[in-house]
Structures are given as C-alpha cells and as structure tokens.
Amino acid sequence: APPLFPRLAGGELPGDYSFPSGLTMASFEGATVIFSYHKKWGLAALTLAFLISLSRLFLAVHYPTDLLAGAAFGALFALVSLWTVKKIKFFS
C-alpha cells in the first residue's frame, strides 16, 4: 500500500509552485477579515489559520518561507480589501 504521507516517506520537496502558500494566504485573509469585525471569533480564526499553515509544513508541501509569505500576503490583501470597502461605503 502507498504511504499515507508520501512526502514524509522520502518523496520530493516542493517544486516550482510552492511560493507563496495559497492555502495559508486564503486562511489568513479570511481570519483577518473576521478579526476586524469580531475579535473573539477572529482570534479563533487566526489560530485555525496558523494550524492550517503548520499542516502544510508537516506534510512537507511547503517551505517555512512559503508559509510566512502566504500569511503576510493574506493579511495584507485582507487589510487592503477592508480599507477599500470602507472607502466605497463612504462614497455611497
């Protein structure tokens, strides 16, 4: 039977498409938006986003720098989106 975690069983490390981690970026994007509206649920969402990013490292599908960049880009995109929505609401 094939191993459950093939990369942990000696498979290759991530190649050309690992930077940044898209799943980490999306997780931190959503968590940042939730945090901006509701701090308690936002902390839970940020914790979950962090755990999701750790799973990518554990499964050896990303390097640590992929995860850091994904988290940073996700938070940045969320903040820019929140700022844009605020400006649009101001004009309407």
Backbone as a ProteinNet text record, in pm:
[ID]
protein_1_A
[PRIMARY]
APPLFPRLAGGELPGDYSFPSGLTMASFEGATVIFSYHKKWGLAALTLAFLISLSRLFLAVHYPTDLLAGAAFGALFALVSLWTVKKIKFFS
[TERTIARY]
85.2	0	89.1	47.1	126	120.5	224.4	225.8	119.7	69.6	-33.7	19.5	141.4	205	327.5	308.9	418.8	541	522.6	637.3	719.8	653.7	725.8	800.4	758.6	820.7	935	993.9	1108.4	1076.4	955.3	920.1	993.7	977.1	1045.6	983.7	1066.4	1017.8	948	876.1	800.1	887.1	823.6	896.6	864.2	833.8	820.9	702.1	593.8	470.7	440.8	541.2	512.8	509.5	560.2	569.6	467.2	389	362	256.6	231.4	130.2	-8.9	-79.8	-213.7	-313.3	-305.9	-398.1	-373.3	-248	-214.7	-261.2	-240.6	-281.2	-433.2	-509.1	-655	-702.3	-637.4	-675.6	-652.8	-537.8	-508	-590	-625.4	-712.6	-848.3	-908.4	-1038.4	-1031.5	-929	-915.5	-896.1	-822.4	-800.5	-930.7	-1012.4	-1141.9	-1231.8	-1236.4	-1318.1	-1269.5	-1138.4	-1081.4	-1118.5	-1126.7	-1158	-1301.5	-1390	-1528.9	-1562.9	-1494.8	-1526.9	-1398.9	-1343.3	-1211	-1207.1	-1309.7	-1308.1	-1306.6	-1397.9	-1401.2	-1280.2	-1230	-1112	-988.3	-975	-861.3	-869.4	-991.3	-1009.3	-975.3	-1018.2	-990.4	-840.6	-773.6	-629.3	-554	-601.9	-541.2	-557.7	-677.6	-701.9	-615.7	-602.5	-517.5	-372.7	-326	-190.4	-174.4	-272.8	-266.3	-271.1	-349.1	-354.1	-216.7	-152	-18.8	81.6	70.7	160.4	138.5	14.2	-12.8	59.3	71.5	142.4	290.4	343.7	484.1	501.6	410.4	416.9	409.1	323.9	309	419.5	508.8	624.6	584.9	476.5	437.3	478.6	531.5	578.8	700.7	779.7	891.2	838.5	909.1	864.3	847.5	934.2	921.6	793.7	748.4	621.6	506.2	512.8	405.5	408.5	527.4	538	488.8	528.1	482.4	331.4	279.3	135.1	56.7	104.4	37.3	45.2	161.4	179.1	94.1	98	17.2	-131.6	-173.7	-314.5	-363.2	-285.7	-323.8	-323.3	-223.1	-214.7	-332.8	-365.2	-478.1	-608.9	-623.7	-744.9	-753.6	-643.1	-643.9	-672.8	-616.2	-643.5	-790.9	-845.2	-986.5	-1077.4	-1045.1	-1124.6	-1119.1	-1001.6	-985.8	-1068.1	-1065.5	-1140.4	-1290.2	-1338.7	-1481	-1521	-1436.9	-1464.5	-1474.4	-1384.5	-1387.2	-1510.1	-1547.7	-1666.4	-1790.9	-1801.1	-1916.8	-1923.5	-1808.9	-1804.9	-1868.6	-1848.2	-1898.7	-2042.3	-2097.6	-2235	-2337.4
-119.3	0	124.7	227.8	350.9	419	492.1	558.4	666.9	691.7	792.6	932.5	960	1089.2	1064.5	1063	1024.8	1115.2	1242.8	1333.6	1303.8	1257.7	1223.9	1091.8	1013.6	882.9	891.5	1009.3	1023.4	1081.8	1134.8	1197.2	1329.3	1387.5	1512.6	1629.5	1730.2	1852.2	1937.6	2041.3	2122.3	2177.9	2196.2	2244.5	2388.9	2413.3	2548.5	2626.7	2562.2	2632.5	2640.3	2638.3	2636.9	2775.9	2879.4	3012.5	3106.4	3173.8	3151.1	3042.2	3003.6	2901.7	2962.4	2915.4	2967.4	2936.9	2817.7	2781.1	2866.1	2889.6	2975.9	3118.3	3165.7	3301	3316.8	3224.5	3232.1	3222.5	3137.6	3121.5	3249.4	3311.4	3435.5	3553	3548.6	3652.1	3649.8	3532.9	3519.7	3549.7	3500.1	3520.6	3667.9	3739.6	3882.9	3960.1	3926	3992.3	3961.5	3837	3800.7	3875.9	3883.6	3953.6	4102.2	4161.9	4305	4334.5	4236.8	4257.2	4200.8	4095.7	4030.3	3970.1	4035.1	3997.8	3854.5	3813.8	3680.2	3570.6	3579.6	3480.4	3494.6	3617.3	3641.1	3572.8	3573	3502.8	3353	3300.4	3157.8	3130.9	3220.6	3203.4	3215.6	3309.5	3323.6	3200.9	3145.4	3022.6	2908.6	2897.8	2793.5	2815.2	2940	2970.2	2930.5	2957.5	2918.6	2766.7	2695.4	2549	2493.2	2555.8	2514.2	2530.8	2644.5	2665.8	2564.3	2529.8	2427.4	2292	2263	2135.1	2127.7	2242.2	2244.8	2213.5	2262	2234.5	2088.3	2037.8	1899.7	1800.4	1832.3	1743.5	1763.9	1858	1886.5	1926.8	2003.3	2053.8	2199.4	2261.5	2399.4	2417.4	2514.9	2558.5	2662.3	2685.7	2787.7	2926.4	2962	3094.1	3104.3	2993	2992.1	3027.3	2973.5	2996.9	3139.4	3190.2	3328.2	3425.8	3404.1	3491.7	3478.9	3359	3338.7	3410.3	3400.7	3468	3620	3670	3814.7	3868.2	3800.4	3844.9	3836.2	3728.5	3713.2	3825	3856.3	3965.1	4098.6	4119.9	4245.3	4260.7	4157.1	4164.1	4188.8	4126.9	4147.9	4292.3	4347.9	4486.5	4584.1	4559.1	4644.3	4632.6	4512.7	4492.2	4562.9	4550.9	4618.5	4769.8	4822.1	4965.8	5010.7	4930.6	4963.1	4964.3	4865.4	4858.8	4980.1	5019.3	5136.3	5262.1	5277.4	5394.7	5393.8	5277.3	5267.4	5302.4	5255.4	5287.3	5437.9	5503	5646.6	5722.7	5675.5	5745.2	5710.2	5607.3	5568.6	5626
0	0	0	-71.2	-71.4	65.6	100.8	231.3	239.4	360.9	383.2	351.8	393.8	367.1	279.2	147.8	59.5	71.5	97.1	106.7	232.2	337.4	459.6	444.9	348.9	327.3	226.9	213.1	125.3	-10.4	-27.6	-154.5	-172.7	-289.2	-320.2	-244.5	-220.9	-159.4	-264.2	-221.6	-316.2	-428.1	-542.3	-658.5	-691.5	-817.2	-870.2	-815.7	-778	-746.9	-597.3	-513.7	-370.7	-308.4	-376.4	-315.8	-376	-294.5	-153.3	-137.7	-16	9.7	-8.7	-109.5	-137.8	-28.4	28.4	135.5	259.4	291.9	405.1	378.4	256	221.3	235.5	182.6	191.8	337.3	415	556.1	634.6	614.7	687	634.1	507.8	452.6	522.8	526.7	592.2	740.9	805.8	950.7	984.3	901	925.2	911.8	813.8	797	916.2	957.7	1074.2	1197.5	1216.4	1331.5	1331.4	1213.6	1206.6	1250.5	1238.4	1276.3	1413.9	1454.6	1582.1	1639.9	1740.4	1794	1847.6	1923.4	1984.3	1877.4	1780.8	1674.1	1584	1570.8	1489.2	1544.4	1677.6	1738.8	1711.7	1718.8	1687.6	1541.1	1452.8	1310.5	1281.1	1347.3	1328.2	1380.4	1490.5	1543.2	1444	1387.9	1288	1163.7	1120.3	1004.4	1032.1	1153.3	1191.3	1188.4	1240.5	1240.7	1098.1	1012.4	872	808.2	837.5	779.8	833.8	961.5	1017	950.9	914.3	847.6	713.4	644.9	517	536.4	648	679.4	720.8	803.3	849.7	733.5	636.4	520.9	417.9	445.1	359.1	218.1	207.1	75.6	58	165.1	158	247.5	210.5	294.9	394	504.8	601.2	538.7	444.8	380.8	298.1	240.5	166.4	258.7	380.1	477.9	529.8	559.3	606.9	500.9	377.3	269.6	249.8	256.4	242.3	350.6	474.8	585.7	570.1	532.5	516.2	401.3	286.7	172.9	204.5	270.6	305.6	396.1	499.5	590.6	516.8	432.5	357.3	262	187.6	94.1	169	285.2	364.8	411.9	459.1	505.9	392.5	276.1	160	120.8	123.8	90.7	191.2	319.3	422.3	405	373.8	351.9	231.4	123.5	2.2	29.3	101.7	134.5	218.4	311	393.9	308.8	212.9	123.6	34.4	-16.1	-102.4	-22.5	102.1	186.4	213.3	221.4	247	131.3	8	-109.5	-142.5	-82.2	-117.2	-23.8
[MASK]
++++++++++++++++++++++++++++++++++++++++++++++++++++++++++++++++++++++++++++++++++++++++++++

